[in-house]
mmCIF file of C-alpha atoms in Angstrom:
data_model
loop_
_atom_site.group_PDB
_atom_site.id
_atom_site.type_symbol
_atom_site.label_atom_id
_atom_site.label_comp_id
_atom_site.label_asym_id
_atom_site.label_seq_id
_atom_site.Cartn_x
_atom_site.Cartn_y
_atom_site.Cartn_z
ATOM 1 C CA MET Y 127 -3.986 -20.622 -28.011
ATOM 2 C CA LYS Y 128 -1.974 -22.030 -26.169
ATOM 3 C CA THR Y 129 -2.204 -24.349 -23.180
ATOM 4 C CA LYS Y 130 -0.190 -23.122 -20.437
ATOM 5 C CA SER Y 131 1.178 -25.816 -18.402
ATOM 6 C CA ILE Y 132 1.048 -26.450 -14.465
ATOM 7 C CA GLU Y 133 4.222 -25.551 -14.504
ATOM 8 C CA GLU Y 134 3.202 -21.953 -15.706
ATOM 9 C CA ARG Y 135 -0.266 -21.287 -13.568
ATOM 10 C CA LEU Y 136 1.012 -22.576 -9.923
ATOM 11 C CA THR Y 137 3.798 -19.734 -10.914
ATOM 12 C CA ARG Y 138 1.066 -17.383 -11.092
ATOM 13 C CA ILE Y 139 -0.764 -18.033 -8.510
ATOM 14 C CA GLU Y 140 2.364 -18.500 -6.453
ATOM 15 C CA ASP Y 141 2.770 -14.168 -7.802
ATOM 16 C CA LYS Y 142 -0.978 -13.079 -7.330
ATOM 17 C CA LEU Y 143 -0.381 -14.199 -3.985
ATOM 18 C CA ALA Y 144 2.569 -12.814 -3.194
ATOM 19 C CA ILE Y 145 1.418 -9.860 -4.361
ATOM 20 C CA LYS Y 146 -1.399 -9.799 -1.879
ATOM 21 C CA ALA Y 147 1.132 -10.318 0.969
ATOM 22 C CA LEU Y 148 2.764 -7.384 -0.075
ATOM 23 C CA VAL Y 149 0.256 -5.247 0.310
ATOM 24 C CA ASP Y 150 -0.988 -6.899 3.069
ATOM 25 C CA THR Y 151 2.783 -7.224 4.629
ATOM 26 C CA PHE Y 152 2.703 -3.427 3.815
ATOM 27 C CA SER Y 153 -0.785 -2.199 6.148
ATOM 28 C CA ASN Y 154 0.481 -4.566 8.874
ATOM 29 C CA LEU Y 155 4.364 -2.695 9.454
ATOM 30 C CA ALA Y 156 2.206 0.327 9.373
ATOM 31 C CA ASP Y 157 -0.357 -0.118 11.339
ATOM 32 C CA THR Y 158 3.164 -1.280 13.927
ATOM 33 C CA LYS Y 159 4.585 1.351 12.839
ATOM 34 C CA GLU Y 160 7.728 -0.345 11.461
ATOM 35 C CA ILE Y 161 9.398 1.829 8.750
ATOM 36 C CA ASP Y 162 12.567 0.728 8.706
ATOM 37 C CA GLN Y 163 11.307 -2.931 7.700
ATOM 38 C CA GLN Y 164 7.729 -1.085 4.788
ATOM 39 C CA VAL Y 165 10.252 1.148 2.866
ATOM 40 C CA MET Y 166 12.108 -2.495 2.400
ATOM 41 C CA LEU Y 167 8.996 -3.415 0.876
ATOM 42 C CA PHE Y 168 9.541 -0.439 -2.734
ATOM 43 C CA THR Y 169 12.212 -1.086 -4.827
ATOM 44 C CA GLU Y 170 15.478 1.382 -4.179
ATOM 45 C CA ASP Y 171 14.011 4.117 -6.618
ATOM 46 C CA GLY Y 172 9.996 3.587 -4.998
ATOM 47 C CA GLU Y 173 7.799 6.123 -5.619
ATOM 48 C CA VAL Y 174 4.292 7.432 -4.196
ATOM 49 C CA VAL Y 175 2.060 9.731 -5.452
ATOM 50 C CA SER Y 176 -1.199 10.665 -2.844
ATOM 51 C CA VAL Y 177 -3.955 12.313 -4.140
ATOM 52 C CA SER Y 178 -5.831 13.564 -2.004
ATOM 53 C CA ASP Y 179 -9.143 16.943 -2.566
ATOM 54 C CA GLY Y 180 -7.037 17.365 -5.993
ATOM 55 C CA ASN Y 181 -3.977 18.368 -4.217
ATOM 56 C CA ARG Y 182 -0.382 15.626 -5.290
ATOM 57 C CA THR Y 183 2.085 14.569 -3.063
ATOM 58 C CA VAL Y 184 5.375 12.731 -4.276
ATOM 59 C CA LEU Y 185 7.842 11.241 -3.108
ATOM 60 C CA LYS Y 186 10.905 9.282 -4.557
ATOM 61 C CA GLY Y 187 13.570 6.783 -2.778
ATOM 62 C CA ARG Y 188 13.350 4.413 0.434
ATOM 63 C CA ALA Y 189 14.325 7.777 2.692
ATOM 64 C CA GLN Y 190 11.935 10.051 1.239
ATOM 65 C CA LEU Y 191 9.984 7.110 2.117
ATOM 66 C CA LYS Y 192 10.908 6.860 5.122
ATOM 67 C CA ALA Y 193 11.255 9.738 6.860
ATOM 68 C CA ALA Y 194 6.998 10.724 4.771
ATOM 69 C CA PHE Y 195 6.109 7.697 6.281
ATOM 70 C CA GLU Y 196 7.359 8.402 10.414
ATOM 71 C CA GLY Y 197 6.529 12.117 9.995
ATOM 72 C CA PHE Y 198 2.211 11.033 8.972
ATOM 73 C CA LEU Y 199 2.420 8.047 11.190
ATOM 74 C CA ALA Y 200 3.708 9.957 14.699
ATOM 75 C CA ASN Y 201 0.749 12.002 14.739
ATOM 76 C CA PHE Y 202 -1.594 9.078 15.912
ATOM 77 C CA GLN Y 203 -1.852 6.818 18.894
ATOM 78 C CA THR Y 204 -3.787 3.528 16.440
ATOM 79 C CA VAL Y 205 -2.922 3.353 13.049
ATOM 80 C CA TYR Y 206 -5.360 0.425 11.559
ATOM 81 C CA HIS Y 207 -5.164 -0.709 7.677
ATOM 82 C CA GLN Y 208 -8.314 -2.719 6.757
ATOM 83 C CA ASN Y 209 -7.443 -4.400 2.855
ATOM 84 C CA GLY Y 210 -10.174 -5.191 0.847
ATOM 85 C CA GLN Y 211 -10.099 -6.446 -2.971
ATOM 86 C CA GLN Y 212 -7.095 -6.920 -5.287
ATOM 87 C CA THR Y 213 -7.255 -7.001 -8.900
ATOM 88 C CA ILE Y 214 -4.342 -7.253 -11.209
ATOM 89 C CA GLU Y 215 -4.476 -6.296 -13.958
ATOM 90 C CA GLU Y 216 -1.118 -6.847 -15.459
ATOM 91 C CA LEU Y 217 0.602 -9.815 -14.627
ATOM 92 C CA THR Y 218 4.088 -11.132 -16.409
ATOM 93 C CA GLU Y 219 7.248 -12.770 -14.693
ATOM 94 C CA THR Y 220 9.254 -9.534 -13.652
ATOM 95 C CA SER Y 221 5.822 -6.649 -13.423
ATOM 96 C CA ALA Y 222 2.683 -7.116 -12.442
ATOM 97 C CA LYS Y 223 0.119 -4.359 -12.088
ATOM 98 C CA ALA Y 224 -3.222 -4.020 -9.507
ATOM 99 C CA THR Y 225 -5.884 -1.656 -8.244
ATOM 100 C CA SER Y 226 -6.647 -2.384 -4.544
ATOM 101 C CA TYR Y 227 -8.503 -0.739 -1.741
ATOM 102 C CA CYS Y 228 -8.009 0.384 1.594
ATOM 103 C CA ARG Y 229 -10.309 1.236 4.051
ATOM 104 C CA VAL Y 230 -7.265 3.238 7.160
ATOM 105 C CA ILE Y 231 -8.597 4.071 10.392
ATOM 106 C CA LEU Y 232 -5.770 6.914 12.608
ATOM 107 C CA VAL Y 233 -6.772 7.620 15.944
ATOM 108 C CA GLY Y 234 -5.481 10.277 17.614
ATOM 109 C CA ASN Y 235 -5.170 13.125 19.852
ATOM 110 C CA GLN Y 236 -4.760 17.155 18.290
ATOM 111 C CA GLU Y 237 -5.092 19.973 21.226
ATOM 112 C CA GLY Y 238 -5.865 17.471 23.709
ATOM 113 C CA THR Y 239 -8.680 16.465 21.676
ATOM 114 C CA THR Y 240 -8.606 12.086 20.732
ATOM 115 C CA THR Y 241 -10.094 12.243 16.924
ATOM 116 C CA LYS Y 242 -9.979 9.186 14.691
ATOM 117 C CA THR Y 243 -9.892 9.374 10.731
ATOM 118 C CA THR Y 244 -10.980 7.527 8.463
ATOM 119 C CA LEU Y 245 -9.562 7.725 4.943
ATOM 120 C CA TYR Y 246 -11.119 5.516 2.368
ATOM 121 C CA THR Y 247 -8.176 4.447 -0.352
ATOM 122 C CA ILE Y 248 -7.606 3.393 -3.450
ATOM 123 C CA TYR Y 249 -4.069 2.053 -4.314
ATOM 124 C CA ASN Y 250 -2.764 1.801 -8.389
ATOM 125 C CA ASP Y 251 0.731 -0.348 -7.780
ATOM 126 C CA VAL Y 252 3.268 -0.833 -10.209
ATOM 127 C CA TYR Y 253 4.870 -4.004 -8.699
ATOM 128 C CA GLU Y 254 8.464 -5.351 -9.780
ATOM 129 C CA LYS Y 255 9.863 -8.774 -9.472
ATOM 130 C CA GLN Y 256 14.079 -8.972 -8.100
ATOM 131 C CA ASN Y 257 15.929 -11.226 -7.344
ATOM 132 C CA GLY Y 258 12.373 -13.543 -6.983
ATOM 133 C CA LYS Y 259 10.955 -11.266 -4.526
ATOM 134 C CA TRP Y 260 8.044 -8.670 -5.208
ATOM 135 C CA LEU Y 261 9.012 -5.017 -4.441
ATOM 136 C CA ILE Y 262 6.535 -2.277 -4.749
ATOM 137 C CA LYS Y 263 7.809 -0.225 -7.732
ATOM 138 C CA ASN Y 264 5.170 2.691 -7.602
ATOM 139 C CA ARG Y 265 2.019 3.831 -5.753
ATOM 140 C CA THR Y 266 -0.640 5.698 -6.185
ATOM 141 C CA SER Y 267 -2.518 5.999 -3.288
ATOM 142 C CA ASN Y 268 -5.555 8.388 -3.767
ATOM 143 C CA PHE Y 269 -7.115 9.206 -0.837
ATOM 144 C CA VAL Y 270 -11.171 9.103 -1.661
ATOM 145 C CA ARG Y 271 -12.769 10.087 0.925
ATOM 146 C CA ARG Y 272 -12.343 11.022 4.765
ATOM 147 C CA GLU Y 273 -14.371 10.982 7.727
ATOM 148 C CA VAL Y 274 -13.054 12.579 11.274
ATOM 149 C CA GLU Y 275 -15.127 12.019 14.170
ATOM 150 C CA VAL Y 276 -14.613 13.616 17.359
ATOM 151 C CA GLU Y 277 -14.119 11.930 20.778
ATOM 152 C CA HIS Y 278 -16.591 13.844 22.776
#
C-alpha cells in the first residue's frame, strides 16, 4: 500500500473540514433566513429531495430551491438547526459523499397558537468541488421524525 504524502493527507483533512463547514453554514443561513446566500452553497443544478412520511419532493436548481426555502421558512419566527455527527463515506479531489444528522427546531404561529416543531433529519449529500470550493450537488433530506408541541 502506497503511503500518502503529508501534502495529500493535509489536503484530505482540509477538504473534510471544508465540507463540515459547508453543512454548518447551510444551517446557519437557514436560521437567519439568508436564503440568497444559502442557495449559493449548491451547484447551479443542485437538487434537494425531501422525504417525509413516505412522500418525496424534488427541487432542482437554485431558483426552485430559493422559492421553496423562502416559502417554508416564512412560516416560522424562529429557526434553529443543531448539527450532529457527519460521516464522509467517499472523498476524491472533486467529489464527496456524506451522511449528516441534524435536529431542526421551528417555532411559528398557526391560527393564533404558538407551536414548536422539531424535525429529526438525516442528510445524505453529494458534494462537488468547483473552482476550489465545495458545493452541495445533491441532498436527500430524510425527515425521520416530527414532534409538534403547542404552547398553552
